[in-house]
mmCIF file of C-alpha atoms in Angstrom:
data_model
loop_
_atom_site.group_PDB
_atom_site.id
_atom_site.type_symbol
_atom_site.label_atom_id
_atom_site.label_comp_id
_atom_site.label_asym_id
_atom_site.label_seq_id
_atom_site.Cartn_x
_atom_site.Cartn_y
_atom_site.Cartn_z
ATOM 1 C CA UNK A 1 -19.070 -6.771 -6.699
ATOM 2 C CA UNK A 2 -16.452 -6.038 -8.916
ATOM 3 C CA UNK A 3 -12.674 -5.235 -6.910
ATOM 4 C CA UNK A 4 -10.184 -3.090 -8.624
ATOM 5 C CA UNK A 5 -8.582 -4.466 -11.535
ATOM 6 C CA UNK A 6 -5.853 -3.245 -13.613
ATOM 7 C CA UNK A 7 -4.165 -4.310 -16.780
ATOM 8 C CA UNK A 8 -1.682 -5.883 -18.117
ATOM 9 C CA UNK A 9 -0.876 -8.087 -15.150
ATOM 10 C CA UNK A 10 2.433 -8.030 -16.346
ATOM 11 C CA UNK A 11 4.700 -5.893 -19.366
ATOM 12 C CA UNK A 12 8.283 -6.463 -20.189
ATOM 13 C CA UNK A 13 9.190 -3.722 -22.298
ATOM 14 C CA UNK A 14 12.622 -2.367 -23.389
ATOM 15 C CA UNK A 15 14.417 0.612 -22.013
ATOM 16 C CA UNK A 16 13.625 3.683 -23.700
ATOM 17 C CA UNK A 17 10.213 2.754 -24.734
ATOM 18 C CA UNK A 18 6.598 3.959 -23.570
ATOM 19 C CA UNK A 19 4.439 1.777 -21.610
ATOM 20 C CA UNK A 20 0.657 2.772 -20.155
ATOM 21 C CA UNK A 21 -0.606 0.968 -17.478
ATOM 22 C CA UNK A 22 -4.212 1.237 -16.879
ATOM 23 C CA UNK A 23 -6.923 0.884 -13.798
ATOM 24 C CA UNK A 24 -10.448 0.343 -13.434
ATOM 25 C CA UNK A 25 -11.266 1.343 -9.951
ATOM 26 C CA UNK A 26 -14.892 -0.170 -8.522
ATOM 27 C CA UNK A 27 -17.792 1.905 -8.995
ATOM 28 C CA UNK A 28 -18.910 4.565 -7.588
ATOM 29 C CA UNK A 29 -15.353 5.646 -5.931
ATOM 30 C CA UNK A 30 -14.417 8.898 -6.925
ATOM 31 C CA UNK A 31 -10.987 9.105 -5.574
ATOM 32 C CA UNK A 32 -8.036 6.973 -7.159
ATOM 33 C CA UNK A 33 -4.836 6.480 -5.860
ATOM 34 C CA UNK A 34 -1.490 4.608 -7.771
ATOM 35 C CA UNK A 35 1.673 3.600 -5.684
ATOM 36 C CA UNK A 36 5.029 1.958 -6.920
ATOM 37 C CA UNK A 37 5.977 -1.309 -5.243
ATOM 38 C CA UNK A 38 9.705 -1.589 -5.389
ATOM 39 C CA UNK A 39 11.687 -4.348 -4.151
ATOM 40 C CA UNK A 40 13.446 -3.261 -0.905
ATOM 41 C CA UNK A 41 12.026 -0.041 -1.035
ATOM 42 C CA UNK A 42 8.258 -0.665 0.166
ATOM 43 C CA UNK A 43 5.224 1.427 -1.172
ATOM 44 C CA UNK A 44 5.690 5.028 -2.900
ATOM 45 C CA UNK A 45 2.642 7.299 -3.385
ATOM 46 C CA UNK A 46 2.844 8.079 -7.113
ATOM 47 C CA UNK A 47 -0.161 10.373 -7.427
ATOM 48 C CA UNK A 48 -4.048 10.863 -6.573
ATOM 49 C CA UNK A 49 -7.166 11.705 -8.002
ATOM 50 C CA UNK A 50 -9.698 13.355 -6.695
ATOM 51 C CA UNK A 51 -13.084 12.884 -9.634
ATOM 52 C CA UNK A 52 -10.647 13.775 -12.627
ATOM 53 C CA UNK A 53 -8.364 16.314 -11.911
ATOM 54 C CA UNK A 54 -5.475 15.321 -9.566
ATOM 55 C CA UNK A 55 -4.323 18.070 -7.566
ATOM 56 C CA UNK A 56 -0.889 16.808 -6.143
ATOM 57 C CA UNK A 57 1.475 15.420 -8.635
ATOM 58 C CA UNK A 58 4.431 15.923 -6.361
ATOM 59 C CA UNK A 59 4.694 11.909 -5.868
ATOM 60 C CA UNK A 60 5.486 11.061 -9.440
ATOM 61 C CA UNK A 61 9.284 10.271 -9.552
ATOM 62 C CA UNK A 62 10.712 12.321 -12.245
ATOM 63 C CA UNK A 63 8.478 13.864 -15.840
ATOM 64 C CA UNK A 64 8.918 10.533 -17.706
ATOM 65 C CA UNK A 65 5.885 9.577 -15.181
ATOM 66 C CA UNK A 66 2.241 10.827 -16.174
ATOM 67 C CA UNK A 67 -1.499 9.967 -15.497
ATOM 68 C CA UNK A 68 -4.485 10.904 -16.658
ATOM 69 C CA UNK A 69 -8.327 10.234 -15.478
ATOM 70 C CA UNK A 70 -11.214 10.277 -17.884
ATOM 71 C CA UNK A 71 -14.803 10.458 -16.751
ATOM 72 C CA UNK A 72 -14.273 9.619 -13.053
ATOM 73 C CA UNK A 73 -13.485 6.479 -13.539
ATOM 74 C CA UNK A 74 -10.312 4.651 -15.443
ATOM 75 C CA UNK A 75 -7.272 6.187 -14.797
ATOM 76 C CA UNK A 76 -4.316 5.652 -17.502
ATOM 77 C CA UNK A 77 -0.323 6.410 -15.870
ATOM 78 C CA UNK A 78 2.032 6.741 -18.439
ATOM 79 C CA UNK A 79 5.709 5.731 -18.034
ATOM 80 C CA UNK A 80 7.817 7.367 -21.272
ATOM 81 C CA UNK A 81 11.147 6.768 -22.176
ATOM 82 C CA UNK A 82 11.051 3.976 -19.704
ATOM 83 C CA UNK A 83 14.655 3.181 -17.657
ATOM 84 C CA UNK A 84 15.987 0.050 -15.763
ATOM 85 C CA UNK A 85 14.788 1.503 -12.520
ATOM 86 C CA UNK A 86 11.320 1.969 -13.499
ATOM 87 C CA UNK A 87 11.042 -1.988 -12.903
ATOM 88 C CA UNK A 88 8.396 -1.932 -10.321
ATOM 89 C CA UNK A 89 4.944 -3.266 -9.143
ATOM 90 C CA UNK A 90 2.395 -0.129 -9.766
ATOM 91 C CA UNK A 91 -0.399 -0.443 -7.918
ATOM 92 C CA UNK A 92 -3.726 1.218 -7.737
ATOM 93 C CA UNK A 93 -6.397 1.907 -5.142
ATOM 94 C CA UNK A 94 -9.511 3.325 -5.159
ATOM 95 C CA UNK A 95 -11.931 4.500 -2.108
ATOM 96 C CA UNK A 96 -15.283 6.305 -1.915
ATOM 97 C CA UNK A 97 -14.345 9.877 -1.654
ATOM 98 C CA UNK A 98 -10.764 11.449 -0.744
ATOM 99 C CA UNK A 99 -10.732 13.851 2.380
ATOM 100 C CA UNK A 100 -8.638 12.029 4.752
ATOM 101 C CA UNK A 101 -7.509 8.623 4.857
ATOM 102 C CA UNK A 102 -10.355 7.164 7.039
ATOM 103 C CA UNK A 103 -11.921 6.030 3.596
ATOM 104 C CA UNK A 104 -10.813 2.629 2.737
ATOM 105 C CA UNK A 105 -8.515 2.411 -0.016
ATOM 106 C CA UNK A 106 -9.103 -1.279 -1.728
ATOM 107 C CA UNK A 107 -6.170 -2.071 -4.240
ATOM 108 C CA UNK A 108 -6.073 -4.052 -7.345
ATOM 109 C CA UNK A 109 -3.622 -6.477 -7.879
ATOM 110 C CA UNK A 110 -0.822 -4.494 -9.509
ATOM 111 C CA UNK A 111 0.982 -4.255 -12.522
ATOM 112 C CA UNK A 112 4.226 -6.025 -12.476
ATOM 113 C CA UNK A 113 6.811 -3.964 -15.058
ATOM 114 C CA UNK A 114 10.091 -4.893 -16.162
ATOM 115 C CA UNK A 115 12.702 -3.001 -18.005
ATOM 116 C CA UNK A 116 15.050 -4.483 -19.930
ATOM 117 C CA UNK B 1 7.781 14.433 7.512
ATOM 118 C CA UNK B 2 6.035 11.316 8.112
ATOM 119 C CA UNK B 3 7.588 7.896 8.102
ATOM 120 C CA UNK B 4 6.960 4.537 9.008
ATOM 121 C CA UNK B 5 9.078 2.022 10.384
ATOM 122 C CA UNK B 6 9.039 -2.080 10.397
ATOM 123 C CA UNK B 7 12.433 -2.728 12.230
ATOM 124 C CA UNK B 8 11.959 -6.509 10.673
ATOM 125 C CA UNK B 9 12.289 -7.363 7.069
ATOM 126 C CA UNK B 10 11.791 -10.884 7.947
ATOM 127 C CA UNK B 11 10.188 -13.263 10.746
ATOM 128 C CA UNK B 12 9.632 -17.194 10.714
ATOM 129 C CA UNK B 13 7.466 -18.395 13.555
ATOM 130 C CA UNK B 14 5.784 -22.075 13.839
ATOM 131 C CA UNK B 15 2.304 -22.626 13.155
ATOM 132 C CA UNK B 16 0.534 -21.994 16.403
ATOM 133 C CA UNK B 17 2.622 -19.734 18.276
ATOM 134 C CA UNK B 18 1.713 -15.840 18.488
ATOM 135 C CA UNK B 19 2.909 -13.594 16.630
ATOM 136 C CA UNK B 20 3.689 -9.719 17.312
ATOM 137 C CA UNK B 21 4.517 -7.452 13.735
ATOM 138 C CA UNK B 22 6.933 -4.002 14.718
ATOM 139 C CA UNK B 23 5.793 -0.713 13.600
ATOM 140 C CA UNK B 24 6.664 2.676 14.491
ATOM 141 C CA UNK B 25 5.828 6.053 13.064
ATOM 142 C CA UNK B 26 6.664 9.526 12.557
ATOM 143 C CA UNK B 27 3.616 11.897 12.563
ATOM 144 C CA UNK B 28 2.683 15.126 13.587
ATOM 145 C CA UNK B 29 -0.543 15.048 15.167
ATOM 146 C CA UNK B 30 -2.768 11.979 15.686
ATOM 147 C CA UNK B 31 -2.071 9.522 12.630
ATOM 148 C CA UNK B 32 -4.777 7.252 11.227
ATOM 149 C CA UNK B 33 -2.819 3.755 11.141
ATOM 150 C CA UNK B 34 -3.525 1.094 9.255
ATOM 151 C CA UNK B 35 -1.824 -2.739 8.822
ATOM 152 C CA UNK B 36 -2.373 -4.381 5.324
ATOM 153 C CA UNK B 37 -1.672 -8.036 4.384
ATOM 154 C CA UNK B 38 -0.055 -8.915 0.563
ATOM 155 C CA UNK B 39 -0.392 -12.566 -0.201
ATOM 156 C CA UNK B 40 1.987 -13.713 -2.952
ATOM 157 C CA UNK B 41 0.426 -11.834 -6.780
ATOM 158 C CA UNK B 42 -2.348 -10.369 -4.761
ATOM 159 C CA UNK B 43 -2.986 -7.157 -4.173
ATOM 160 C CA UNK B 44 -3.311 -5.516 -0.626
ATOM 161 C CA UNK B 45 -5.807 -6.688 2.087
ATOM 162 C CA UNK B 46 -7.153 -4.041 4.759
ATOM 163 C CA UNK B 47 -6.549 -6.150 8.378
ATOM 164 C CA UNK B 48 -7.091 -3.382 10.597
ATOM 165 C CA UNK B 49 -6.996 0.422 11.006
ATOM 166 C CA UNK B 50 -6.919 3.106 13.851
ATOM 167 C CA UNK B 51 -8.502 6.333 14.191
ATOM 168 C CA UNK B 52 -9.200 7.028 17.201
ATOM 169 C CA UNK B 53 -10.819 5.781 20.629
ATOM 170 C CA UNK B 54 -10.229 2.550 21.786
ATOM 171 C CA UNK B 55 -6.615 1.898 21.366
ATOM 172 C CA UNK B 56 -6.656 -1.625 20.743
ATOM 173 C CA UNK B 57 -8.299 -2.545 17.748
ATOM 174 C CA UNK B 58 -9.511 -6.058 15.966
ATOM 175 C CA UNK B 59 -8.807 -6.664 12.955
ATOM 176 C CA UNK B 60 -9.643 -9.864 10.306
ATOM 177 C CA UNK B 61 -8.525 -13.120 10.483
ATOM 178 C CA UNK B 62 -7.648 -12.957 14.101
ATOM 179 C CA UNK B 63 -5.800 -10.168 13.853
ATOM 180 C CA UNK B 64 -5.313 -7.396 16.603
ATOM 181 C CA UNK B 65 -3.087 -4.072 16.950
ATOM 182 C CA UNK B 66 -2.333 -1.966 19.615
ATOM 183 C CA UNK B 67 -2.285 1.855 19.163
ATOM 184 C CA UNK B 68 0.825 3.331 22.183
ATOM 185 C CA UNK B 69 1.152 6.938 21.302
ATOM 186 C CA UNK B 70 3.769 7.115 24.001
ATOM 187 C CA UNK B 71 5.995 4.634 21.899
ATOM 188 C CA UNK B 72 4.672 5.647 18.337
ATOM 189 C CA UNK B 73 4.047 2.248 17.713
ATOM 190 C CA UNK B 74 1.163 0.224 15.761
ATOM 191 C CA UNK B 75 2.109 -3.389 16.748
ATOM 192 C CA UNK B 76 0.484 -6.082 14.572
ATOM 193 C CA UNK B 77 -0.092 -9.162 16.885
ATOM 194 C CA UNK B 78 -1.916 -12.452 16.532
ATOM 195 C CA UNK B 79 -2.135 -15.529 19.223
ATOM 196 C CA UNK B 80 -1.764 -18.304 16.758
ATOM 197 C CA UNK B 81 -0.558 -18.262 13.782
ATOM 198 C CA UNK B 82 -1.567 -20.528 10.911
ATOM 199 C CA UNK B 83 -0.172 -21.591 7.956
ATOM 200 C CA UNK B 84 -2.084 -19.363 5.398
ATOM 201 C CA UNK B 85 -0.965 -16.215 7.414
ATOM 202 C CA UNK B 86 2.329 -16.575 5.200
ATOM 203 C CA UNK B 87 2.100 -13.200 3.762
ATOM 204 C CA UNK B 88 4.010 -9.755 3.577
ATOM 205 C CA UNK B 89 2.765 -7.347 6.182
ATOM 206 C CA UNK B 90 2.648 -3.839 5.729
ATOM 207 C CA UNK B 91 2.266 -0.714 8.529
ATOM 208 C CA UNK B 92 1.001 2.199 7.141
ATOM 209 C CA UNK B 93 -0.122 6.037 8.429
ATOM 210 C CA UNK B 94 -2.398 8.126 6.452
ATOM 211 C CA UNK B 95 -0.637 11.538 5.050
ATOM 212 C CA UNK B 96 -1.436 14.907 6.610
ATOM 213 C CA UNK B 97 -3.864 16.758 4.391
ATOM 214 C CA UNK B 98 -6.902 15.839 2.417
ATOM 215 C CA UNK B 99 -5.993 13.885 -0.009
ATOM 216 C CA UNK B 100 -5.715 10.509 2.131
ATOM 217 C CA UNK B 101 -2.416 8.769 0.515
ATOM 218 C CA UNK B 102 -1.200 6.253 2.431
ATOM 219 C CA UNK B 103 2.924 6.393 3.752
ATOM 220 C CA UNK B 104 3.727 2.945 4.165
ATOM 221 C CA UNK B 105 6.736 0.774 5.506
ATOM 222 C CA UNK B 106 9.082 -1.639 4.114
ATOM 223 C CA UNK B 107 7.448 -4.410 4.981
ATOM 224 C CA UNK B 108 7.404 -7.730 7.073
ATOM 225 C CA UNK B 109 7.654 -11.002 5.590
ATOM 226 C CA UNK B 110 5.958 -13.889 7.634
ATOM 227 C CA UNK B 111 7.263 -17.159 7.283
ATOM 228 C CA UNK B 112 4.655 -19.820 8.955
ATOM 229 C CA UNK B 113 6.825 -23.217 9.796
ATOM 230 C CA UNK B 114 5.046 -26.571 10.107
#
Protein backbone atom coordinates (compact mmCIF):
# COMPACT_ATOMS: atom_id res chain seq x y z
CA UNK A 1 0.00 0.00 0.00
CA UNK A 2 0.40 3.48 -0.06
CA UNK A 3 3.67 4.89 2.45
CA UNK A 4 3.51 8.34 3.78
CA UNK A 5 3.91 11.02 1.42
CA UNK A 6 4.22 14.62 1.85
CA UNK A 7 4.39 17.62 -0.38
CA UNK A 8 6.29 19.76 -1.88
CA UNK A 9 9.44 17.65 -1.91
CA UNK A 10 11.17 20.71 -1.83
CA UNK A 11 10.22 24.90 -1.26
CA UNK A 12 12.65 27.72 -1.43
CA UNK A 13 10.88 30.54 -0.15
CA UNK A 14 12.10 33.98 1.07
CA UNK A 15 12.55 35.10 4.61
CA UNK A 16 9.61 36.58 6.05
CA UNK A 17 7.14 34.73 4.03
CA UNK A 18 4.54 31.84 4.90
CA UNK A 19 5.07 28.43 3.74
CA UNK A 20 2.60 25.17 4.56
CA UNK A 21 3.92 21.98 4.28
CA UNK A 22 1.52 19.22 4.08
CA UNK A 23 1.29 15.20 4.90
CA UNK A 24 -0.77 12.42 3.93
CA UNK A 25 -0.14 9.77 6.46
CA UNK A 26 -1.25 5.93 5.26
CA UNK A 27 -4.59 4.89 6.10
CA UNK A 28 -6.03 3.92 8.81
CA UNK A 29 -3.24 5.49 11.31
CA UNK A 30 -4.70 7.72 13.62
CA UNK A 31 -1.70 9.17 15.22
CA UNK A 32 0.69 11.64 13.23
CA UNK A 33 3.85 12.76 14.18
CA UNK A 34 6.23 15.79 12.31
CA UNK A 35 10.01 16.21 13.26
CA UNK A 36 12.62 18.85 11.94
CA UNK A 37 15.76 17.42 10.38
CA UNK A 38 18.48 19.95 10.83
CA UNK A 39 21.88 19.65 9.65
CA UNK A 40 24.18 18.93 12.65
CA UNK A 41 21.49 18.97 14.92
CA UNK A 42 19.71 15.44 14.29
CA UNK A 43 15.85 14.90 14.65
CA UNK A 44 13.52 17.42 16.75
CA UNK A 45 9.97 16.34 17.72
CA UNK A 46 7.89 19.24 16.39
CA UNK A 47 4.44 18.08 17.47
CA UNK A 48 1.85 15.02 17.54
CA UNK A 49 -1.49 14.14 16.81
CA UNK A 50 -3.48 12.01 18.35
CA UNK A 51 -7.09 11.60 15.68
CA UNK A 52 -7.28 15.54 15.29
CA UNK A 53 -6.58 17.30 18.22
CA UNK A 54 -2.88 17.37 19.27
CA UNK A 55 -2.46 17.55 22.83
CA UNK A 56 1.31 18.54 23.27
CA UNK A 57 2.47 21.44 21.27
CA UNK A 58 5.43 22.02 23.52
CA UNK A 59 7.88 20.72 20.56
CA UNK A 60 7.12 23.45 18.10
CA UNK A 61 10.16 25.86 18.18
CA UNK A 62 8.82 29.25 18.69
CA UNK A 63 4.69 30.63 17.55
CA UNK A 64 5.76 31.26 13.91
CA UNK A 65 5.33 27.22 13.87
CA UNK A 66 1.62 25.80 13.61
CA UNK A 67 -0.27 22.58 12.51
CA UNK A 68 -3.43 21.63 12.03
CA UNK A 69 -5.25 18.04 11.34
CA UNK A 70 -8.50 17.76 9.48
CA UNK A 71 -10.59 14.62 9.51
CA UNK A 72 -7.97 12.21 10.93
CA UNK A 73 -6.07 12.18 8.26
CA UNK A 74 -3.83 15.10 6.39
CA UNK A 75 -2.12 17.14 8.62
CA UNK A 76 -1.08 20.83 7.33
CA UNK A 77 2.17 22.62 9.64
CA UNK A 78 2.42 26.05 9.01
CA UNK A 79 5.74 27.97 9.16
CA UNK A 80 4.82 32.06 9.17
CA UNK A 81 7.04 34.75 8.88
CA UNK A 82 9.60 32.21 7.92
CA UNK A 83 13.56 33.01 9.11
CA UNK A 84 17.02 31.73 7.85
CA UNK A 85 17.03 29.11 10.54
CA UNK A 86 13.85 27.58 9.69
CA UNK A 87 15.94 25.87 6.72
CA UNK A 88 15.30 22.34 7.62
CA UNK A 89 14.09 18.83 6.46
CA UNK A 90 10.40 18.43 8.16
CA UNK A 91 9.48 15.20 8.33
CA UNK A 92 6.37 13.30 9.10
CA UNK A 93 5.40 9.93 10.52
CA UNK A 94 2.46 8.24 11.03
CA UNK A 95 1.65 4.86 13.14
CA UNK A 96 -1.54 2.99 14.03
CA UNK A 97 -2.55 4.45 17.28
CA UNK A 98 -0.35 6.68 19.79
CA UNK A 99 0.00 5.25 23.44
CA UNK A 100 3.57 4.53 23.67
CA UNK A 101 6.14 4.25 21.18
CA UNK A 102 5.93 0.43 20.58
CA UNK A 103 3.69 1.41 17.47
CA UNK A 104 5.77 1.78 14.46
CA UNK A 105 6.16 5.14 13.27
CA UNK A 106 6.76 4.87 9.21
CA UNK A 107 8.01 8.34 7.81
CA UNK A 108 7.55 9.96 4.53
CA UNK A 109 10.25 11.29 2.77
CA UNK A 110 10.44 14.85 4.08
CA UNK A 111 10.12 18.19 3.02
CA UNK A 112 13.34 19.84 2.26
CA UNK A 113 12.87 23.93 3.08
CA UNK A 114 15.12 26.63 2.39
CA UNK A 115 15.12 30.18 3.48
CA UNK A 116 16.59 32.66 1.71
CA UNK B 1 15.38 14.38 30.48
CA UNK B 2 16.01 11.91 27.91
CA UNK B 3 18.83 11.99 25.43
CA UNK B 4 20.52 10.00 23.05
CA UNK B 5 23.97 9.77 22.17
CA UNK B 6 26.01 8.58 18.82
CA UNK B 7 29.65 9.43 19.98
CA UNK B 8 30.45 9.10 15.95
CA UNK B 9 29.34 11.54 13.38
CA UNK B 10 31.20 9.61 10.88
CA UNK B 11 32.63 5.95 10.12
CA UNK B 12 34.20 4.48 6.78
CA UNK B 13 34.66 0.74 6.89
CA UNK B 14 35.46 -1.63 3.70
CA UNK B 15 32.93 -3.66 2.16
CA UNK B 16 32.95 -6.89 4.07
CA UNK B 17 34.22 -6.12 7.36
CA UNK B 18 31.71 -5.78 10.46
CA UNK B 19 30.52 -3.07 11.54
CA UNK B 20 29.46 -1.91 15.23
CA UNK B 21 27.14 1.73 15.31
CA UNK B 22 27.61 3.66 19.16
CA UNK B 23 24.59 4.59 21.00
CA UNK B 24 23.94 5.53 24.43
CA UNK B 25 20.94 6.90 26.24
CA UNK B 26 19.54 8.79 28.98
CA UNK B 27 16.18 7.40 30.29
CA UNK B 28 14.40 6.99 33.29
CA UNK B 29 12.92 3.72 33.42
CA UNK B 30 13.14 1.00 30.74
CA UNK B 31 13.37 2.86 27.22
CA UNK B 32 11.90 1.35 24.06
CA UNK B 33 15.01 1.74 21.56
CA UNK B 34 14.92 1.80 18.22
CA UNK B 35 17.85 2.15 15.21
CA UNK B 36 16.57 3.71 11.87
CA UNK B 37 18.45 3.79 8.52
CA UNK B 38 18.16 7.24 6.07
CA UNK B 39 19.38 6.50 2.61
CA UNK B 40 20.30 9.65 0.67
CA UNK B 41 16.36 11.75 -0.18
CA UNK B 42 14.64 8.92 1.54
CA UNK B 43 12.86 8.99 4.34
CA UNK B 44 13.55 6.82 7.53
CA UNK B 45 13.70 2.95 7.53
CA UNK B 46 12.72 0.97 10.86
CA UNK B 47 15.99 -1.69 11.22
CA UNK B 48 15.31 -2.79 14.56
CA UNK B 49 13.66 -1.93 17.91
CA UNK B 50 13.76 -3.06 21.65
CA UNK B 51 11.18 -3.44 24.15
CA UNK B 52 11.81 -5.77 26.20
CA UNK B 53 12.97 -9.56 26.70
CA UNK B 54 15.59 -10.86 24.81
CA UNK B 55 18.28 -8.33 24.79
CA UNK B 56 19.72 -8.93 21.57
CA UNK B 57 17.54 -8.25 18.86
CA UNK B 58 17.57 -8.84 14.78
CA UNK B 59 16.90 -6.48 12.81
CA UNK B 60 16.61 -6.14 8.59
CA UNK B 61 19.13 -6.43 6.26
CA UNK B 62 21.45 -8.27 8.53
CA UNK B 63 21.24 -6.06 11.05
CA UNK B 64 21.54 -6.83 14.90
CA UNK B 65 21.62 -4.63 18.25
CA UNK B 66 22.40 -5.34 21.57
CA UNK B 67 20.29 -3.92 24.45
CA UNK B 68 23.24 -3.47 27.92
CA UNK B 69 21.23 -1.63 30.46
CA UNK B 70 24.32 -1.66 32.60
CA UNK B 71 26.12 0.57 29.89
CA UNK B 72 22.92 2.40 28.52
CA UNK B 73 23.88 1.44 25.28
CA UNK B 74 21.89 0.26 21.99
CA UNK B 75 24.87 -0.80 19.77
CA UNK B 76 24.00 -1.17 16.06
CA UNK B 77 26.28 -4.01 14.68
CA UNK B 78 26.47 -5.93 11.43
CA UNK B 79 29.18 -8.78 10.32
CA UNK B 80 29.63 -7.64 6.80
CA UNK B 81 29.01 -4.78 5.48
CA UNK B 82 28.02 -4.14 1.87
CA UNK B 83 28.09 -1.48 -0.31
CA UNK B 84 24.36 -0.39 -0.26
CA UNK B 85 24.56 -0.12 3.63
CA UNK B 86 25.99 3.50 2.81
CA UNK B 87 23.42 5.29 4.74
CA UNK B 88 22.95 7.68 7.84
CA UNK B 89 22.13 5.74 10.96
CA UNK B 90 20.06 6.96 13.56
CA UNK B 91 19.59 5.68 17.54
CA UNK B 92 16.54 6.60 18.91
CA UNK B 93 14.45 6.05 22.51
CA UNK B 94 10.81 6.46 22.68
CA UNK B 95 9.65 9.57 25.07
CA UNK B 96 8.15 8.92 28.50
CA UNK B 97 4.40 9.33 28.31
CA UNK B 98 1.74 8.37 25.87
CA UNK B 99 2.18 10.08 23.15
CA UNK B 100 5.13 7.85 21.61
CA UNK B 101 7.55 10.69 19.99
CA UNK B 102 10.62 9.48 19.22
CA UNK B 103 14.13 11.40 20.90
CA UNK B 104 16.64 10.68 18.47
CA UNK B 105 20.53 11.17 18.04
CA UNK B 106 22.73 13.02 15.80
CA UNK B 107 23.39 10.54 13.67
CA UNK B 108 26.06 8.15 12.08
CA UNK B 109 27.16 8.40 8.66
CA UNK B 110 28.41 5.05 7.06
CA UNK B 111 30.81 5.24 4.47
CA UNK B 112 31.12 1.59 2.67
CA UNK B 113 34.79 1.51 0.79
CA UNK B 114 35.37 -0.85 -2.14
Amino acid sequence: GAGVSQSPSNKVTEKGKDVELRCDPISGHTALYWYRQSLGQGLEFLIYFQGNSAPDKSGLPSDRFSAERTGGSVSTLTIQRTQQEDSAVYLCASSLAAGGAYNEQFFGPGTRLTVL
Amino acid sequence: AQSVTQPDIHITVSEGASLELRCNYSYGATPYLFWYVQSPGQGLQLLLKYFSGDTLVQGIKGFEAEFKRSQSSFNLRKPSVHWSDAAEYFCAVGAQGSQGNLIFGKGTKLSVKP
